Amino acid sequence: EGYLKYREPVVINVSYFFNIKHDDETIKDVEGKPLGVMRGAAALVALGQYRKQVCSGQTPQETIGKKNIPLCSTAFKYMFHGCRIPKKDQDVYKMYDPSLYKHCIVAVKGQFFAMDFVDAENNDEPLSLESLEAGLMKCITLAEKNRNEHHGLDLGVLTADHRDKWAENRERLLQVGGEAMEKALCKLESGAIVLCLDDDDPISLRQLSNTFWHGYNESHINRWFDKSINLMCQSDGKLGFLGEHSMADAMPAVGLCEFIAETKYGNL
């Protein structure tokens, strides 16, 4: 409740980020296949595997100390298919049933696309690396095609505003956009996570930190800061994690990030 009542922007004030270890051993330049797409697809495979563990209750028990004291696992249920929703005075947090929703959200050039990443007919196993790469490339193609039409409609920026202001603007979006906008927001909010394919290529640690925490250059338009998780892929294959803190702390997120880091593209 303390986080949901907080009215300042979640960016910087609430959200936290990690830099996930770079997979520079197995991700190499391949003609016609961007490094960001390769790393993003591999991350989605790992995410699908970890999601299945969490949703089936097979995630190993977290413990602490020499006596391996068990820790509460409640936060794990808020990792996937959840989203903070802005409301006047106090936000709410909405969860979607993972048995009904199999998609993630892909952000490209400030545009958001829904893409299935697990196979409902195969016990929710992640789709193949090749299928995910093809899906991400299609999102990039669509974003390029729609770029001029989309220019200036960077709705993700609204999630970085003061919470009451964002709540007001969200209501305006629903009033103007009607049923179509309501369905679009539901699709976005129900996705497992947001995978952000950024055009940036940060070099220094400061640039990388700025990119992952709040956006660098124009990558800030490529976020939906209310989502439980944003995974951010850079054009050179670097990968970051951004977590929304209201319903879960960093401990479950660390396990996910370690799992993603250990999943090597060349082994898939």
C-alpha positions as semicolon CSV with decimal commas, in nm:
position;residue;x (nm);y (nm);z (nm)
1;E;0,000;0,000;0,000
2;G;0,289;0,234;0,078
3;Y;0,423;0,209;-0,278
4;L;0,078;0,230;-0,439
5;K;-0,005;0,548;-0,248
6;Y;0,323;0,712;-0,352
7;R;0,238;0,988;-0,601
8;E;0,576;1,079;-0,747
9;P;0,682;0,908;-1,074
10;V;0,785;0,544;-1,038
11;V;1,088;0,613;-1,258
12;I;1,397;0,659;-1,039
13;N;1,183;0,696;-0,724
14;V;1,045;0,341;-0,718
15;S;1,189;0,130;-1,001
16;Y;1,521;-0,055;-0,980
17;F;1,744;-0,198;-1,251
18;F;2,012;-0,460;-1,318
19;N;2,270;-0,499;-1,591
20;I;2,254;-0,866;-1,696
21;K;2,587;-1,028;-1,781
22;H;2,659;-0,997;-2,152
23;D;2,652;-1,315;-2,362
24;D;2,954;-1,219;-2,572
25;E;3,077;-1,579;-2,596
26;T;2,800;-1,720;-2,810
27;I;2,626;-1,419;-2,967
28;K;2,823;-1,329;-3,279
29;D;2,749;-1,114;-3,581
30;V;2,529;-1,295;-3,831
31;E;2,434;-1,127;-4,158
32;G;2,076;-1,002;-4,149
33;K;2,026;-1,086;-3,780
34;P;2,067;-0,795;-3,535
35;L;2,251;-0,873;-3,211
36;G;1,967;-0,721;-3,011
37;V;1,718;-0,960;-3,171
38;M;1,943;-1,258;-3,100
39;R;1,984;-1,163;-2,733
40;G;1,617;-1,074;-2,700
41;A;1,502;-1,409;-2,842
42;A;1,740;-1,599;-2,612
43;A;1,611;-1,397;-2,315
44;L;1,253;-1,488;-2,407
45;V;1,343;-1,858;-2,416
46;A;1,493;-1,828;-2,067
47;L;1,196;-1,620;-1,952
48;G;0,952;-1,882;-2,080
49;Q;1,136;-2,157;-1,894
50;Y;1,148;-1,957;-1,571
51;R;0,785;-1,852;-1,604
52;K;0,684;-2,217;-1,632
53;Q;0,874;-2,298;-1,312
54;V;0,706;-2,013;-1,125
55;C;0,354;-2,081;-1,254
56;S;0,378;-2,455;-1,184
57;G;0,521;-2,406;-0,836
58;Q;0,850;-2,576;-0,924
59;T;1,075;-2,278;-0,847
60;P;1,331;-2,378;-0,582
61;Q;1,262;-2,240;-0,235
62;E;1,462;-1,925;-0,156
63;T;1,651;-1,949;0,174
64;I;1,876;-1,725;0,381
65;G;2,158;-1,776;0,630
66;K;2,360;-2,081;0,732
67;K;2,048;-2,255;0,856
68;N;1,877;-2,209;0,518
69;I;1,574;-2,038;0,664
70;P;1,292;-2,042;0,403
71;L;1,180;-1,706;0,267
72;C;0,827;-1,608;0,171
73;S;0,755;-1,682;-0,195
74;T;0,451;-1,457;-0,234
75;A;0,638;-1,203;-0,448
76;F;0,694;-1,459;-0,724
77;K;0,328;-1,451;-0,828
78;Y;0,361;-1,082;-0,913
79;M;0,653;-1,130;-1,153
80;F;0,465;-1,209;-1,472
81;H;0,139;-1,084;-1,628
82;G;0,103;-0,803;-1,376
83;C;0,084;-0,427;-1,409
84;R;0,046;-0,124;-1,188
85;I;-0,261;0,081;-1,286
86;P;-0,270;0,456;-1,207
87;K;-0,561;0,579;-0,996
88;K;-0,628;0,906;-0,818
89;D;-0,466;0,910;-0,470
90;Q;-0,374;0,540;-0,476
91;D;-0,284;0,306;-0,762
92;V;-0,403;-0,053;-0,795
93;Y;-0,213;-0,359;-0,912
94;K;-0,380;-0,588;-1,162
95;M;-0,287;-0,952;-1,216
96;Y;-0,380;-1,164;-1,517
97;D;-0,414;-1,543;-1,514
98;P;-0,103;-1,693;-1,682
99;S;-0,309;-1,994;-1,790
100;L;-0,509;-1,761;-2,016
101;Y;-0,236;-1,526;-2,142
102;K;0,068;-1,649;-2,334
103;H;0,207;-1,329;-2,481
104;C;0,471;-1,073;-2,401
105;I;0,489;-0,714;-2,521
106;V;0,763;-0,607;-2,761
107;A;0,851;-0,236;-2,765
108;V;1,016;-0,096;-3,079
109;K;1,059;0,275;-3,155
110;G;0,795;0,366;-2,897
111;Q;0,540;0,123;-3,043
112;F;0,408;-0,181;-2,857
113;F;0,332;-0,521;-3,010
114;A;0,183;-0,834;-2,852
115;M;0,368;-1,156;-2,937
116;D;0,313;-1,510;-2,809
117;F;0,634;-1,655;-2,665
118;V;0,515;-1,981;-2,507
119;D;0,326;-2,269;-2,668
120;A;-0,010;-2,333;-2,501
121;E;-0,039;-2,664;-2,688
122;N;0,300;-2,785;-2,563
123;N;0,264;-2,743;-2,186
124;D;0,364;-2,377;-2,201
125;E;0,714;-2,453;-2,321
126;P;0,884;-2,149;-2,479
127;L;0,863;-2,123;-2,855
128;S;1,177;-2,208;-3,051
129;L;1,461;-1,959;-3,076
130;E;1,406;-1,934;-3,451
131;S;1,034;-1,858;-3,412
132;L;1,103;-1,590;-3,154
133;E;1,371;-1,428;-3,370
134;A;1,128;-1,422;-3,663
135;G;0,861;-1,267;-3,443
136;L;1,095;-0,995;-3,318
137;M;1,208;-0,916;-3,673
138;K;0,841;-0,881;-3,775
139;C;0,787;-0,633;-3,490
140;I;1,083;-0,428;-3,612
141;T;0,950;-0,433;-3,970
142;L;0,605;-0,318;-3,855
143;A;0,756;-0,043;-3,639
144;E;0,958;0,088;-3,933
145;K;0,650;0,076;-4,157
146;N;0,435;0,263;-3,906
147;R;0,702;0,510;-3,797
148;N;0,571;0,819;-3,973
149;E;0,211;0,748;-3,876
150;H;0,313;0,685;-3,514
151;H;0,538;0,990;-3,480
152;G;0,458;1,183;-3,163
153;L;0,228;0,913;-3,017
154;D;0,478;0,794;-2,757
155;L;0,225;0,672;-2,502
156;G;0,486;0,495;-2,290
157;V;0,616;0,833;-2,173
158;L;0,288;0,884;-1,987
159;T;0,383;0,606;-1,743
160;A;0,678;0,818;-1,627
161;D;0,456;1,104;-1,509
162;H;0,324;1,196;-1,165
163;R;0,080;0,921;-1,071
164;D;-0,229;1,141;-1,040
165;K;-0,149;1,309;-1,371
166;W;-0,099;0,971;-1,537
167;A;-0,430;0,849;-1,389
168;E;-0,604;1,152;-1,540
169;N;-0,442;1,100;-1,880
170;R;-0,523;0,728;-1,879
171;E;-0,891;0,814;-1,831
172;R;-0,867;1,059;-2,121
173;L;-0,716;0,789;-2,341
174;L;-1,007;0,560;-2,259
175;Q;-1,261;0,835;-2,327
176;V;-1,108;0,924;-2,664
177;G;-1,012;0,573;-2,773
178;G;-1,319;0,393;-2,643
179;E;-1,339;0,013;-2,661
180;A;-1,038;-0,015;-2,893
181;M;-0,816;0,170;-2,646
182;E;-0,948;-0,037;-2,356
183;K;-0,863;-0,360;-2,540
184;A;-0,519;-0,226;-2,636
185;L;-0,436;-0,132;-2,276
186;C;-0,562;-0,469;-2,153
187;K;-0,342;-0,647;-2,405
188;L;-0,039;-0,443;-2,298
189;E;-0,103;-0,477;-1,925
190;S;-0,169;-0,853;-1,944
191;G;0,158;-0,937;-2,119
192;A;0,411;-1,143;-1,924
193;I;0,675;-0,869;-1,951
194;V;0,783;-0,591;-2,187
195;L;1,083;-0,670;-2,408
196;C;1,231;-0,340;-2,527
197;L;1,436;-0,351;-2,849
198;D;1,629;-0,024;-2,824
199;D;1,817;0,149;-3,104
200;D;2,077;0,283;-2,861
201;D;2,431;0,155;-2,828
202;P;2,550;0,283;-2,487
203;I;2,922;0,257;-2,434
204;S;3,011;0,373;-2,083
205;L;2,869;0,227;-1,763
206;R;2,699;0,561;-1,693
207;Q;2,527;0,556;-2,033
208;L;2,424;0,195;-1,979
209;S;2,290;0,271;-1,631
210;N;2,092;0,569;-1,763
211;T;1,948;0,350;-2,038
212;F;1,835;0,077;-1,802
213;W;1,709;0,303;-1,523
214;H;1,511;0,566;-1,711
215;G;1,611;0,565;-2,079
216;Y;1,899;0,725;-2,271
217;N;1,867;0,934;-2,586
218;E;1,527;0,821;-2,718
219;S;1,499;0,483;-2,546
220;H;1,270;0,631;-2,278
221;I;0,981;0,613;-2,527
222;N;1,041;0,237;-2,546
223;R;0,925;0,159;-2,191
224;W;0,602;0,089;-2,008
225;F;0,724;0,172;-1,659
226;D;0,410;0,033;-1,488
227;K;0,483;-0,324;-1,600
228;S;0,634;-0,558;-1,343
229;I;0,934;-0,622;-1,571
230;N;1,092;-0,444;-1,867
231;L;1,380;-0,632;-2,032
232;M;1,587;-0,391;-2,242
233;C;1,797;-0,515;-2,536
234;Q;2,050;-0,280;-2,690
235;S;2,161;-0,293;-3,052
236;D;2,492;-0,454;-2,950
237;G;2,323;-0,730;-2,750
238;K;2,360;-0,581;-2,401
239;L;2,063;-0,663;-2,180
240;G;1,913;-0,492;-1,875
241;F;1,631;-0,553;-1,630
242;L;1,395;-0,287;-1,493
243;G;1,159;-0,383;-1,210
244;E;0,850;-0,205;-1,077
245;H;0,887;-0,225;-0,700
246;S;0,534;-0,195;-0,559
247;M;0,452;-0,567;-0,530
248;A;0,791;-0,740;-0,537
249;D;1,146;-0,666;-0,429
250;A;1,470;-0,760;-0,600
251;M;1,514;-1,111;-0,458
252;P;1,286;-1,297;-0,706
253;A;1,422;-1,075;-0,984
254;V;1,781;-1,175;-0,905
255;G;1,693;-1,540;-0,962
256;L;1,535;-1,457;-1,298
257;C;1,831;-1,244;-1,409
258;E;2,079;-1,517;-1,312
259;F;1,872;-1,769;-1,507
260;I;1,872;-1,544;-1,815
261;A;2,248;-1,481;-1,782
262;E;2,316;-1,856;-1,768
263;T;2,107;-1,922;-2,079
264;K;2,356;-1,895;-2,366
265;Y;2,238;-1,829;-2,718
266;G;2,477;-2,086;-2,861
267;N;2,331;-2,361;-2,643
268;L;1,969;-2,313;-2,753
